[in-house]
mmCIF file of C-alpha atoms in Angstrom:
data_model
loop_
_atom_site.group_PDB
_atom_site.id
_atom_site.type_symbol
_atom_site.label_atom_id
_atom_site.label_comp_id
_atom_site.label_asym_id
_atom_site.label_seq_id
_atom_site.Cartn_x
_atom_site.Cartn_y
_atom_site.Cartn_z
ATOM 1 C CA UNK A 13 -18.738 -33.582 -4.111
ATOM 2 C CA UNK A 14 -16.288 -32.516 -6.833
ATOM 3 C CA UNK A 15 -14.130 -29.550 -5.808
ATOM 4 C CA UNK A 16 -12.012 -27.460 -8.175
ATOM 5 C CA UNK A 17 -9.452 -25.510 -6.161
ATOM 6 C CA UNK A 18 -7.462 -22.685 -7.823
ATOM 7 C CA UNK A 19 -4.417 -21.836 -5.740
ATOM 8 C CA UNK A 20 -1.502 -20.405 -7.691
ATOM 9 C CA UNK A 21 0.999 -21.135 -4.884
ATOM 10 C CA UNK A 22 -0.299 -24.516 -3.684
ATOM 11 C CA UNK A 23 2.399 -26.758 -2.254
ATOM 12 C CA UNK A 24 2.716 -30.094 -0.504
ATOM 13 C CA UNK A 25 4.904 -31.656 2.202
ATOM 14 C CA UNK A 26 7.505 -32.566 -0.431
ATOM 15 C CA UNK A 27 7.495 -29.146 -2.119
ATOM 16 C CA UNK A 28 6.957 -26.810 0.814
ATOM 17 C CA UNK A 29 4.620 -23.872 1.279
ATOM 18 C CA UNK A 30 1.973 -23.050 0.951
ATOM 19 C CA UNK A 31 0.432 -25.881 2.904
ATOM 20 C CA UNK A 32 -3.159 -24.801 3.626
ATOM 21 C CA UNK A 33 -4.684 -25.882 0.291
ATOM 22 C CA UNK A 34 -2.971 -29.266 0.550
ATOM 23 C CA UNK A 35 -4.189 -29.905 4.093
ATOM 24 C CA UNK A 36 -7.776 -28.826 3.382
ATOM 25 C CA UNK A 37 -7.882 -30.862 0.180
ATOM 26 C CA UNK A 38 -6.443 -33.933 1.890
ATOM 27 C CA UNK A 39 -9.173 -33.806 4.528
ATOM 28 C CA UNK A 40 -11.853 -33.441 1.855
ATOM 29 C CA UNK A 41 -10.450 -36.450 -0.013
ATOM 30 C CA UNK A 42 -10.473 -38.453 3.210
ATOM 31 C CA UNK A 43 -14.141 -37.508 3.639
ATOM 32 C CA UNK A 44 -14.937 -38.943 0.204
ATOM 33 C CA UNK A 45 -14.819 -35.839 -1.978
ATOM 34 C CA UNK A 46 -12.765 -35.427 -5.162
ATOM 35 C CA UNK A 47 -10.378 -32.472 -5.369
ATOM 36 C CA UNK A 48 -8.685 -31.026 -8.446
ATOM 37 C CA UNK A 49 -5.937 -28.562 -7.486
ATOM 38 C CA UNK A 50 -4.797 -26.021 -10.092
ATOM 39 C CA UNK A 51 -1.405 -24.418 -9.389
ATOM 40 C CA UNK A 52 1.529 -22.727 -11.110
ATOM 41 C CA UNK A 53 4.768 -24.588 -11.754
ATOM 42 C CA UNK A 54 6.786 -21.778 -10.126
ATOM 43 C CA UNK A 55 6.077 -20.135 -6.774
ATOM 44 C CA UNK A 56 8.421 -17.991 -4.692
ATOM 45 C CA UNK A 57 7.150 -19.520 -1.439
ATOM 46 C CA UNK A 58 7.924 -23.164 -2.286
ATOM 47 C CA UNK A 59 11.179 -24.761 -1.182
ATOM 48 C CA UNK A 60 11.136 -26.857 -4.374
ATOM 49 C CA UNK A 61 9.197 -26.636 -7.621
ATOM 50 C CA UNK A 62 7.362 -29.550 -9.284
ATOM 51 C CA UNK A 63 9.460 -31.294 -11.906
ATOM 52 C CA UNK A 64 8.659 -32.239 -15.496
ATOM 53 C CA UNK A 65 6.269 -29.373 -16.232
ATOM 54 C CA UNK A 66 6.194 -27.856 -19.705
ATOM 55 C CA UNK A 67 5.606 -26.896 -22.330
ATOM 56 C CA UNK A 68 2.072 -27.922 -21.322
ATOM 57 C CA UNK A 69 0.415 -28.669 -17.966
ATOM 58 C CA UNK A 70 1.358 -31.794 -16.026
ATOM 59 C CA UNK A 71 -1.016 -33.833 -13.866
ATOM 60 C CA UNK A 72 0.168 -35.412 -10.622
ATOM 61 C CA UNK A 73 -1.581 -37.320 -7.859
ATOM 62 C CA UNK A 74 -0.407 -36.345 -4.357
ATOM 63 C CA UNK A 75 -2.028 -38.127 -1.413
ATOM 64 C CA UNK A 76 -5.282 -38.547 -3.282
ATOM 65 C CA UNK A 77 -5.362 -34.937 -4.520
ATOM 66 C CA UNK A 78 -5.280 -34.358 -8.278
ATOM 67 C CA UNK A 79 -2.766 -31.588 -8.960
ATOM 68 C CA UNK A 80 -2.527 -29.895 -12.348
ATOM 69 C CA UNK A 81 0.665 -27.843 -12.723
ATOM 70 C CA UNK A 82 0.640 -25.072 -15.336
ATOM 71 C CA UNK A 83 4.049 -23.982 -16.680
ATOM 72 C CA UNK A 84 4.796 -20.432 -15.584
ATOM 73 C CA UNK A 85 7.966 -18.309 -15.789
ATOM 74 C CA UNK A 86 10.282 -17.988 -12.796
ATOM 75 C CA UNK A 87 10.650 -14.605 -11.105
ATOM 76 C CA UNK A 88 12.281 -12.835 -8.182
ATOM 77 C CA UNK A 89 10.730 -10.198 -5.964
ATOM 78 C CA UNK A 90 7.471 -8.398 -6.657
ATOM 79 C CA UNK A 91 8.198 -6.762 -9.992
ATOM 80 C CA UNK A 92 7.067 -7.371 -13.559
ATOM 81 C CA UNK A 93 8.348 -10.943 -13.453
ATOM 82 C CA UNK A 94 5.779 -11.856 -10.823
ATOM 83 C CA UNK A 95 3.042 -10.081 -12.781
ATOM 84 C CA UNK A 96 3.964 -12.128 -15.871
ATOM 85 C CA UNK A 97 3.867 -15.288 -13.768
ATOM 86 C CA UNK A 98 0.359 -14.450 -12.500
ATOM 87 C CA UNK A 99 -0.895 -13.544 -15.972
ATOM 88 C CA UNK A 100 0.523 -16.742 -17.474
ATOM 89 C CA UNK A 101 -1.182 -18.932 -14.882
ATOM 90 C CA UNK A 102 -4.580 -17.243 -15.171
ATOM 91 C CA UNK A 103 -4.527 -17.221 -18.972
ATOM 92 C CA UNK A 104 -3.726 -20.940 -19.132
ATOM 93 C CA UNK A 105 -6.444 -21.895 -16.642
ATOM 94 C CA UNK A 106 -8.971 -19.739 -18.522
ATOM 95 C CA UNK A 107 -8.012 -21.443 -21.773
ATOM 96 C CA UNK A 108 -8.380 -24.839 -20.072
ATOM 97 C CA UNK A 109 -11.811 -24.040 -18.589
ATOM 98 C CA UNK A 110 -14.066 -26.180 -20.781
ATOM 99 C CA UNK A 111 -11.747 -29.155 -20.599
ATOM 100 C CA UNK A 112 -11.639 -28.855 -16.800
ATOM 101 C CA UNK A 113 -15.421 -28.649 -16.520
ATOM 102 C CA UNK A 114 -15.866 -31.712 -18.735
ATOM 103 C CA UNK A 115 -13.275 -33.723 -16.815
ATOM 104 C CA UNK A 116 -13.858 -32.603 -13.210
ATOM 105 C CA UNK A 117 -17.589 -31.733 -13.321
ATOM 106 C CA UNK A 118 -17.106 -29.411 -10.330
ATOM 107 C CA UNK A 119 -19.850 -28.781 -7.818
ATOM 108 C CA UNK A 120 -17.688 -26.160 -6.091
ATOM 109 C CA UNK A 121 -15.045 -23.822 -7.555
ATOM 110 C CA UNK A 122 -12.678 -22.100 -5.093
ATOM 111 C CA UNK A 123 -10.565 -19.050 -5.997
ATOM 112 C CA UNK A 124 -7.689 -18.903 -3.497
ATOM 113 C CA UNK A 125 -4.445 -17.380 -4.754
ATOM 114 C CA UNK A 126 -3.648 -14.505 -2.333
ATOM 115 C CA UNK A 127 -4.117 -12.016 -5.172
ATOM 116 C CA UNK A 128 -7.801 -11.615 -6.150
ATOM 117 C CA UNK A 129 -7.626 -11.784 -9.957
ATOM 118 C CA UNK A 130 -8.245 -15.518 -10.011
ATOM 119 C CA UNK A 131 -11.882 -14.761 -9.196
ATOM 120 C CA UNK A 132 -12.477 -13.861 -12.854
ATOM 121 C CA UNK A 133 -11.266 -17.256 -14.075
ATOM 122 C CA UNK A 134 -13.019 -19.130 -11.261
ATOM 123 C CA UNK A 135 -16.258 -17.270 -12.006
ATOM 124 C CA UNK A 136 -16.060 -18.305 -15.651
ATOM 125 C CA UNK A 137 -15.498 -21.965 -14.731
ATOM 126 C CA UNK A 138 -18.254 -21.936 -12.112
ATOM 127 C CA UNK A 139 -20.639 -20.447 -14.651
ATOM 128 C CA UNK A 140 -19.870 -23.153 -17.204
ATOM 129 C CA UNK A 141 -20.382 -25.855 -14.557
ATOM 130 C CA UNK A 142 -23.301 -24.209 -12.719
ATOM 131 C CA UNK A 143 -21.153 -24.668 -9.600
ATOM 132 C CA UNK A 144 -20.968 -22.836 -6.285
ATOM 133 C CA UNK A 145 -18.335 -20.080 -6.459
ATOM 134 C CA UNK A 146 -16.160 -19.613 -3.347
ATOM 135 C CA UNK A 147 -13.661 -16.806 -2.802
ATOM 136 C CA UNK A 148 -11.043 -17.663 -0.160
ATOM 137 C CA UNK A 149 -9.268 -14.646 1.334
ATOM 138 C CA UNK A 150 -5.653 -14.966 2.491
ATOM 139 C CA UNK A 151 -4.757 -11.270 2.575
ATOM 140 C CA UNK A 152 -6.649 -8.145 1.585
ATOM 141 C CA UNK A 153 -5.415 -7.039 -1.829
ATOM 142 C CA UNK A 154 -4.769 -4.317 -2.914
ATOM 143 C CA UNK A 155 -4.819 -3.021 0.663
ATOM 144 C CA UNK A 156 -1.880 -5.213 1.730
ATOM 145 C CA UNK A 157 0.613 -3.975 -0.912
ATOM 146 C CA UNK A 158 -0.662 -0.434 -0.414
ATOM 147 C CA UNK A 159 -0.157 -0.431 3.355
ATOM 148 C CA UNK A 160 2.804 -2.820 3.626
ATOM 149 C CA UNK A 161 4.810 -1.825 0.555
ATOM 150 C CA UNK A 162 3.709 1.752 -0.052
ATOM 151 C CA UNK A 163 2.076 1.043 -3.412
ATOM 152 C CA UNK A 164 -0.075 3.922 -4.628
ATOM 153 C CA UNK A 165 -3.822 3.189 -4.669
ATOM 154 C CA UNK A 166 -3.736 4.561 -8.229
ATOM 155 C CA UNK A 167 -0.991 2.208 -9.410
ATOM 156 C CA UNK A 168 -2.325 0.158 -12.343
ATOM 157 C CA UNK A 169 -1.747 -3.101 -10.467
ATOM 158 C CA UNK A 170 -3.629 -1.802 -7.432
ATOM 159 C CA UNK A 171 -6.536 -0.722 -9.616
ATOM 160 C CA UNK A 172 -6.716 -4.174 -11.227
ATOM 161 C CA UNK A 173 -6.643 -5.820 -7.786
ATOM 162 C CA UNK A 174 -9.392 -3.514 -6.524
ATOM 163 C CA UNK A 175 -11.602 -4.319 -9.489
ATOM 164 C CA UNK A 176 -11.077 -8.031 -8.861
ATOM 165 C CA UNK A 177 -11.723 -7.755 -5.116
ATOM 166 C CA UNK A 178 -14.979 -5.899 -5.710
ATOM 167 C CA UNK A 179 -16.023 -8.531 -8.263
ATOM 168 C CA UNK A 180 -15.245 -11.309 -5.775
ATOM 169 C CA UNK A 181 -17.442 -9.851 -3.069
ATOM 170 C CA UNK A 182 -20.221 -9.164 -5.546
ATOM 171 C CA UNK A 183 -20.211 -12.465 -7.441
ATOM 172 C CA UNK A 184 -19.017 -15.163 -5.026
ATOM 173 C CA UNK A 185 -21.688 -17.332 -3.439
ATOM 174 C CA UNK A 186 -19.486 -17.864 -0.367
ATOM 175 C CA UNK A 187 -16.531 -15.867 0.978
ATOM 176 C CA UNK A 188 -14.181 -17.702 3.357
ATOM 177 C CA UNK A 189 -11.662 -15.507 5.189
ATOM 178 C CA UNK A 190 -8.671 -16.551 7.258
ATOM 179 C CA UNK A 191 -8.662 -13.094 8.845
ATOM 180 C CA UNK A 192 -11.313 -12.626 11.543
ATOM 181 C CA UNK A 193 -11.964 -8.866 11.514
ATOM 182 C CA UNK A 194 -12.764 -8.214 7.880
ATOM 183 C CA UNK A 195 -16.537 -7.722 7.899
ATOM 184 C CA UNK A 196 -16.533 -3.919 7.824
ATOM 185 C CA UNK A 197 -13.970 -3.715 5.012
ATOM 186 C CA UNK A 198 -15.748 -6.305 2.901
ATOM 187 C CA UNK A 199 -19.152 -4.722 3.445
ATOM 188 C CA UNK A 200 -17.732 -1.388 2.273
ATOM 189 C CA UNK A 201 -16.695 -3.131 -0.943
ATOM 190 C CA UNK A 202 -20.086 -4.669 -1.610
ATOM 191 C CA UNK A 203 -20.160 -7.985 0.259
ATOM 192 C CA UNK A 204 -23.428 -9.252 1.654
ATOM 193 C CA UNK A 205 -22.123 -10.369 5.050
ATOM 194 C CA UNK A 206 -24.442 -13.381 5.070
ATOM 195 C CA UNK A 207 -21.943 -14.879 2.610
ATOM 196 C CA UNK A 208 -18.953 -14.448 4.964
ATOM 197 C CA UNK A 209 -17.449 -17.290 7.010
ATOM 198 C CA UNK A 210 -14.194 -17.302 9.011
ATOM 199 C CA UNK A 211 -11.937 -20.358 8.661
ATOM 200 C CA UNK A 212 -8.444 -19.592 10.038
ATOM 201 C CA UNK A 213 -5.162 -21.412 9.514
ATOM 202 C CA UNK A 214 -4.300 -24.478 11.555
ATOM 203 C CA UNK A 215 -2.162 -27.569 11.929
ATOM 204 C CA UNK A 216 -2.407 -31.158 10.798
ATOM 205 C CA UNK A 217 -2.332 -33.637 13.698
ATOM 206 C CA UNK A 218 -0.567 -36.093 11.351
ATOM 207 C CA UNK A 219 2.521 -33.843 11.432
ATOM 208 C CA UNK A 220 2.895 -34.183 15.177
ATOM 209 C CA UNK A 221 4.152 -37.215 17.079
ATOM 210 C CA UNK A 222 1.518 -39.114 19.011
ATOM 211 C CA UNK A 223 1.832 -39.030 22.792
ATOM 212 C CA UNK A 224 4.597 -41.341 23.901
ATOM 213 C CA UNK A 225 6.356 -41.413 20.517
ATOM 214 C CA UNK A 226 9.527 -39.547 19.598
ATOM 215 C CA UNK A 227 9.629 -36.809 16.960
ATOM 216 C CA UNK A 228 12.107 -37.221 14.064
ATOM 217 C CA UNK A 229 15.647 -36.411 15.197
ATOM 218 C CA UNK A 230 16.965 -32.904 14.650
ATOM 219 C CA UNK A 231 19.733 -32.179 12.176
ATOM 220 C CA UNK A 232 23.122 -32.335 13.917
ATOM 221 C CA UNK A 233 23.945 -28.606 13.754
ATOM 222 C CA UNK A 234 20.587 -27.652 15.281
ATOM 223 C CA UNK A 235 20.822 -30.321 17.977
ATOM 224 C CA UNK A 236 24.350 -29.159 18.871
ATOM 225 C CA UNK A 237 23.332 -25.487 19.108
ATOM 226 C CA UNK A 238 20.466 -26.356 21.435
ATOM 227 C CA UNK A 239 22.596 -28.723 23.528
ATOM 228 C CA UNK A 240 25.352 -26.125 23.882
ATOM 229 C CA UNK A 241 22.946 -23.461 25.103
ATOM 230 C CA UNK A 242 21.343 -25.927 27.502
ATOM 231 C CA UNK A 243 24.721 -27.052 28.879
ATOM 232 C CA UNK A 244 25.603 -23.415 29.535
ATOM 233 C CA UNK A 245 22.470 -23.038 31.621
ATOM 234 C CA UNK A 246 20.772 -20.628 29.237
ATOM 235 C CA UNK A 247 17.037 -20.210 28.734
ATOM 236 C CA UNK A 248 16.490 -20.908 25.027
ATOM 237 C CA UNK A 249 14.382 -18.581 22.889
ATOM 238 C CA UNK A 250 13.466 -20.219 19.584
ATOM 239 C CA UNK A 251 12.269 -18.906 16.239
ATOM 240 C CA UNK A 252 11.378 -21.158 13.298
ATOM 241 C CA UNK A 253 10.082 -19.724 10.059
ATOM 242 C CA UNK A 254 10.473 -17.146 7.322
ATOM 243 C CA UNK A 255 12.999 -14.362 7.580
ATOM 244 C CA UNK A 256 11.421 -11.393 5.859
ATOM 245 C CA UNK A 257 10.616 -7.832 6.867
ATOM 246 C CA UNK A 258 7.128 -8.704 8.178
ATOM 247 C CA UNK A 259 8.711 -11.104 10.711
ATOM 248 C CA UNK A 260 10.348 -8.229 12.634
ATOM 249 C CA UNK A 261 13.553 -10.123 13.378
ATOM 250 C CA UNK A 262 15.562 -6.917 13.720
ATOM 251 C CA UNK A 263 13.450 -6.236 16.793
ATOM 252 C CA UNK A 264 14.387 -9.665 18.164
ATOM 253 C CA UNK A 265 18.118 -9.047 17.564
ATOM 254 C CA UNK A 266 17.856 -5.649 19.250
ATOM 255 C CA UNK A 267 16.069 -7.319 22.160
ATOM 256 C CA UNK A 268 18.769 -10.002 22.372
ATOM 257 C CA UNK A 269 21.347 -7.304 23.101
ATOM 258 C CA UNK A 270 19.219 -6.063 26.026
ATOM 259 C CA UNK A 271 17.917 -9.333 27.435
ATOM 260 C CA UNK A 272 21.024 -10.375 29.352
ATOM 261 C CA UNK A 273 23.390 -13.327 29.282
ATOM 262 C CA UNK A 274 20.896 -15.810 30.689
ATOM 263 C CA UNK A 275 19.057 -16.150 27.353
ATOM 264 C CA UNK A 276 20.253 -17.758 24.139
ATOM 265 C CA UNK A 277 18.450 -17.249 20.827
ATOM 266 C CA UNK A 278 18.264 -19.998 18.206
ATOM 267 C CA UNK A 279 16.845 -18.888 14.841
ATOM 268 C CA UNK A 280 16.043 -21.500 12.202
ATOM 269 C CA UNK A 281 14.843 -20.474 8.744
ATOM 270 C CA UNK A 282 15.448 -18.658 5.501
ATOM 271 C CA UNK A 283 14.076 -15.716 3.550
ATOM 272 C CA UNK A 284 14.850 -12.425 1.833
ATOM 273 C CA UNK A 285 16.335 -10.899 4.993
ATOM 274 C CA UNK A 286 18.487 -13.878 5.986
ATOM 275 C CA UNK A 287 21.809 -12.658 4.589
ATOM 276 C CA UNK A 288 21.420 -9.178 6.073
ATOM 277 C CA UNK A 289 20.425 -10.572 9.459
ATOM 278 C CA UNK A 290 23.429 -12.913 9.417
ATOM 279 C CA UNK A 291 25.696 -9.916 8.743
ATOM 280 C CA UNK A 292 24.152 -8.109 11.691
ATOM 281 C CA UNK A 293 24.782 -11.066 13.986
ATOM 282 C CA UNK A 294 28.443 -11.259 12.870
ATOM 283 C CA UNK A 295 29.204 -7.531 12.754
ATOM 284 C CA UNK A 296 27.617 -6.799 16.125
ATOM 285 C CA UNK A 297 29.154 -9.832 17.807
ATOM 286 C CA UNK A 298 25.852 -11.296 18.948
ATOM 287 C CA UNK A 299 27.302 -14.468 20.449
ATOM 288 C CA UNK A 300 23.996 -15.100 22.216
ATOM 289 C CA UNK A 301 22.291 -15.624 18.823
ATOM 290 C CA UNK A 302 22.654 -18.776 16.708
ATOM 291 C CA UNK A 303 21.298 -18.730 13.154
ATOM 292 C CA UNK A 304 20.824 -22.067 11.369
ATOM 293 C CA UNK A 305 19.500 -23.019 7.918
ATOM 294 C CA UNK A 306 15.882 -24.183 7.639
ATOM 295 C CA UNK A 307 15.028 -27.675 8.808
ATOM 296 C CA UNK A 308 12.547 -30.104 7.250
ATOM 297 C CA UNK A 309 8.974 -29.600 8.349
ATOM 298 C CA UNK A 310 9.016 -33.005 10.053
ATOM 299 C CA UNK A 311 11.720 -31.737 12.446
ATOM 300 C CA UNK A 312 9.826 -28.622 13.543
ATOM 301 C CA UNK A 313 8.053 -30.394 16.453
ATOM 302 C CA UNK A 314 11.379 -31.619 17.880
ATOM 303 C CA UNK A 315 12.915 -28.150 17.571
ATOM 304 C CA UNK A 316 10.030 -26.393 19.264
ATOM 305 C CA UNK A 317 9.826 -28.958 22.041
ATOM 306 C CA UNK A 318 13.513 -28.281 22.777
ATOM 307 C CA UNK A 319 13.136 -24.517 23.360
ATOM 308 C CA UNK A 320 11.849 -22.768 26.479
ATOM 309 C CA UNK A 321 10.152 -19.794 24.813
ATOM 310 C CA UNK A 322 9.022 -19.359 21.198
ATOM 311 C CA UNK A 323 9.080 -15.891 19.634
ATOM 312 C CA UNK A 324 6.820 -14.483 16.955
ATOM 313 C CA UNK A 325 6.853 -10.801 16.009
ATOM 314 C CA UNK A 326 5.148 -8.452 13.587
ATOM 315 C CA UNK A 327 5.633 -4.983 12.206
ATOM 316 C CA UNK A 328 3.458 -2.178 13.497
ATOM 317 C CA UNK A 329 1.280 -1.647 10.428
ATOM 318 C CA UNK A 330 -2.419 -0.770 10.122
ATOM 319 C CA UNK A 331 -3.266 -3.784 7.927
ATOM 320 C CA UNK A 332 -3.201 -6.058 10.967
ATOM 321 C CA UNK A 333 -6.328 -4.378 12.310
ATOM 322 C CA UNK A 334 -8.195 -6.955 10.208
ATOM 323 C CA UNK A 335 -6.610 -9.774 12.196
ATOM 324 C CA UNK A 336 -3.810 -12.293 11.764
ATOM 325 C CA UNK A 337 -3.739 -16.025 10.979
ATOM 326 C CA UNK A 338 -0.097 -17.173 11.210
ATOM 327 C CA UNK A 339 0.815 -20.793 10.552
ATOM 328 C CA UNK A 340 3.950 -20.421 12.657
ATOM 329 C CA UNK A 341 1.982 -19.485 15.764
ATOM 330 C CA UNK A 342 -0.230 -22.554 15.361
ATOM 331 C CA UNK A 343 2.941 -24.692 15.304
ATOM 332 C CA UNK A 344 4.274 -22.971 18.419
ATOM 333 C CA UNK A 345 1.052 -23.604 20.291
ATOM 334 C CA UNK A 346 0.706 -27.205 19.127
ATOM 335 C CA UNK A 347 4.250 -27.848 20.382
ATOM 336 C CA UNK A 348 3.221 -26.672 23.829
ATOM 337 C CA UNK A 349 5.544 -23.672 23.830
ATOM 338 C CA UNK A 350 5.200 -20.625 26.028
ATOM 339 C CA UNK A 351 5.009 -17.823 23.438
ATOM 340 C CA UNK A 352 6.299 -14.261 23.396
ATOM 341 C CA UNK A 353 4.030 -12.483 20.905
ATOM 342 C CA UNK A 354 5.039 -9.013 19.718
ATOM 343 C CA UNK A 355 1.966 -7.671 17.941
ATOM 344 C CA UNK A 356 -0.809 -5.117 17.695
ATOM 345 C CA UNK A 357 -3.669 -6.645 15.715
ATOM 346 C CA UNK A 358 -7.405 -7.175 15.548
ATOM 347 C CA UNK A 359 -7.014 -10.546 17.252
ATOM 348 C CA UNK A 360 -4.433 -12.263 19.428
ATOM 349 C CA UNK A 361 -4.526 -16.074 19.698
ATOM 350 C CA UNK A 362 -1.860 -16.011 22.426
ATOM 351 C CA UNK A 363 -4.052 -13.870 24.662
ATOM 352 C CA UNK A 364 -7.141 -15.930 23.782
ATOM 353 C CA UNK A 365 -5.409 -19.173 24.709
ATOM 354 C CA UNK A 366 -3.463 -17.695 27.663
ATOM 355 C CA UNK A 367 -0.363 -19.451 26.399
ATOM 356 C CA UNK A 368 2.228 -16.722 26.790
ATOM 357 C CA UNK A 369 2.754 -12.990 26.878
ATOM 358 C CA UNK A 370 1.907 -10.275 24.341
ATOM 359 C CA UNK A 371 3.971 -7.092 24.055
ATOM 360 C CA UNK A 372 3.876 -4.141 21.627
ATOM 361 C CA UNK A 373 5.446 -4.637 18.176
ATOM 362 C CA UNK A 374 8.770 -3.165 17.040
ATOM 363 C CA UNK A 375 9.705 -2.369 20.641
ATOM 364 C CA UNK A 376 13.005 -4.117 21.507
ATOM 365 C CA UNK A 377 12.852 -3.149 25.176
ATOM 366 C CA UNK A 378 9.321 -4.518 25.535
ATOM 367 C CA UNK A 379 10.393 -7.762 23.831
ATOM 368 C CA UNK A 380 13.454 -8.063 26.082
ATOM 369 C CA UNK A 381 11.376 -7.380 29.197
ATOM 370 C CA UNK A 382 8.733 -9.894 28.091
ATOM 371 C CA UNK A 383 11.319 -12.593 27.453
ATOM 372 C CA UNK A 384 12.921 -12.000 30.863
ATOM 373 C CA UNK A 385 9.483 -12.167 32.477
ATOM 374 C CA UNK A 386 8.729 -15.525 30.851
ATOM 375 C CA UNK A 387 12.212 -16.836 31.586
ATOM 376 C CA UNK A 388 11.790 -15.965 35.269
ATOM 377 C CA UNK A 389 8.694 -18.137 35.603
ATOM 378 C CA UNK A 390 9.027 -21.638 37.014
ATOM 379 C CA UNK A 391 9.291 -24.241 34.255
ATOM 380 C CA UNK A 392 6.010 -25.732 35.453
ATOM 381 C CA UNK A 393 4.194 -22.445 34.850
ATOM 382 C CA UNK A 394 5.579 -22.140 31.318
ATOM 383 C CA UNK A 395 4.538 -25.754 30.732
ATOM 384 C CA UNK A 396 1.002 -24.916 31.870
ATOM 385 C CA UNK A 397 0.914 -22.028 29.386
ATOM 386 C CA UNK A 398 2.035 -24.384 26.645
ATOM 387 C CA UNK A 399 -0.596 -26.947 27.590
ATOM 388 C CA UNK A 400 -3.317 -24.295 27.282
ATOM 389 C CA UNK A 401 -2.028 -23.328 23.826
ATOM 390 C CA UNK A 402 -1.992 -26.921 22.652
ATOM 391 C CA UNK A 403 -5.542 -27.525 23.909
ATOM 392 C CA UNK A 404 -6.696 -24.354 22.134
ATOM 393 C CA UNK A 405 -5.231 -25.473 18.812
ATOM 394 C CA UNK A 406 -6.576 -28.999 19.108
ATOM 395 C CA UNK A 407 -10.088 -27.691 19.753
ATOM 396 C CA UNK A 408 -10.216 -24.887 17.189
ATOM 397 C CA UNK A 409 -7.368 -25.104 14.681
ATOM 398 C CA UNK A 410 -6.772 -28.619 13.354
ATOM 399 C CA UNK A 411 -7.353 -29.170 9.658
ATOM 400 C CA UNK A 412 -9.960 -31.923 10.181
ATOM 401 C CA UNK A 413 -12.008 -29.325 12.105
ATOM 402 C CA UNK A 414 -11.290 -26.498 9.649
ATOM 403 C CA UNK A 415 -12.036 -28.595 6.557
ATOM 404 C CA UNK A 416 -15.443 -29.540 7.946
ATOM 405 C CA UNK A 417 -16.134 -25.908 8.836
ATOM 406 C CA UNK A 418 -15.185 -24.802 5.315
ATOM 407 C CA UNK A 419 -17.509 -27.280 3.596
ATOM 408 C CA UNK A 420 -20.298 -26.537 6.075
ATOM 409 C CA UNK A 421 -20.114 -22.899 4.977
ATOM 410 C CA UNK A 422 -20.203 -23.932 1.332
ATOM 411 C CA UNK A 423 -23.149 -26.267 1.907
ATOM 412 C CA UNK A 424 -25.091 -23.724 3.930
ATOM 413 C CA UNK A 425 -24.819 -20.970 1.356
ATOM 414 C CA UNK A 426 -24.374 -23.366 -1.560
ATOM 415 C CA UNK A 427 -27.956 -24.624 -1.467
ATOM 416 C CA UNK A 428 -29.186 -21.043 -1.734
ATOM 417 C CA UNK A 429 -26.679 -20.316 -4.486
ATOM 418 C CA UNK A 430 -27.615 -23.366 -6.529
ATOM 419 C CA UNK A 431 -31.275 -22.427 -6.269
ATOM 420 C CA UNK A 432 -30.450 -18.940 -7.495
ATOM 421 C CA UNK A 433 -28.369 -20.294 -10.395
ATOM 422 C CA UNK A 434 -31.175 -22.625 -11.432
ATOM 423 C CA UNK A 435 -33.693 -19.808 -11.342
#
């Protein structure tokens, strides 16, 4: 099968997030399929950008996946610069459509760029190739910027997103959602729910050391922070990931002030809120909190295996009623961590797996109480929680499993779709 995968923000282990398209594509290549990835040369979520792109597209082979990088302008934040970046990418792919069809001969075309406007370009390519059209949903746009950022539903950008979302549900042969509680919303916007399949985020077993083998060593500053807390007899609460408003790290800092001297907090990561959070730690004298720069992805298993409790928190916002699919939580569970989950959402993997404790979001006292409760457990009981989380991920959330589930959905509805196209 030839798969054409449009993902504006696609990354790789060398470039950084986002990882999902890479991991799915790598599994498909291993299964004997050919994958052409289409991505922009600049993405705000990547740690590094691909080199040597421009003035035209550049092709690159990464682990058997054919990447085609389209030159797009850099931007910061969510203003007009990002809109220009999106428009540049979509216009170039649309202009390249016939050449792509002739070269790739796609059987399946996937639109998967967080924002929904790529469905128009993917639909055009799928029509030229008589291919199955798949719409992959990361977040619900325009609902996410409306509810998370306060964008007006009548803002021109929101109206464009809504038109694209409606077109996706109407025209796609298959809709794959990472979020598990979206059926009612999508049906209200015209989706025939027989087209809908849920394929959440997951982990790649290749990123994790095999039993009996050591994970790559931690960077010295991280290893020293962990060793110092351990030598002082502290229970270590770890956080590894992005530092933005949705991650609710102010709640964690507020909880740290209430949790007592027996806990030490080690935060590893970067993001828009990093500098402000660092100022808070310094100005408020939070000696029980260590912040450290991000570590390579290969070191994440060693970091998580060195903490006693892993924290993940969310804002209290209505959008999470449709469910959550966090990569970070999958890492926590694969590492065998006991997890403190601060959330109110349509689903809760921590509760499903019985691998920790869930408390309300944006409630510092509840977070502090939950951390103390987990810290008071015998180490063997926390280890049993972690073992349940790891078993849950291995059964339901590894990319070999998810990649097969994705293509099974395409094949199941694809045969019907191809018959309809032929007719």
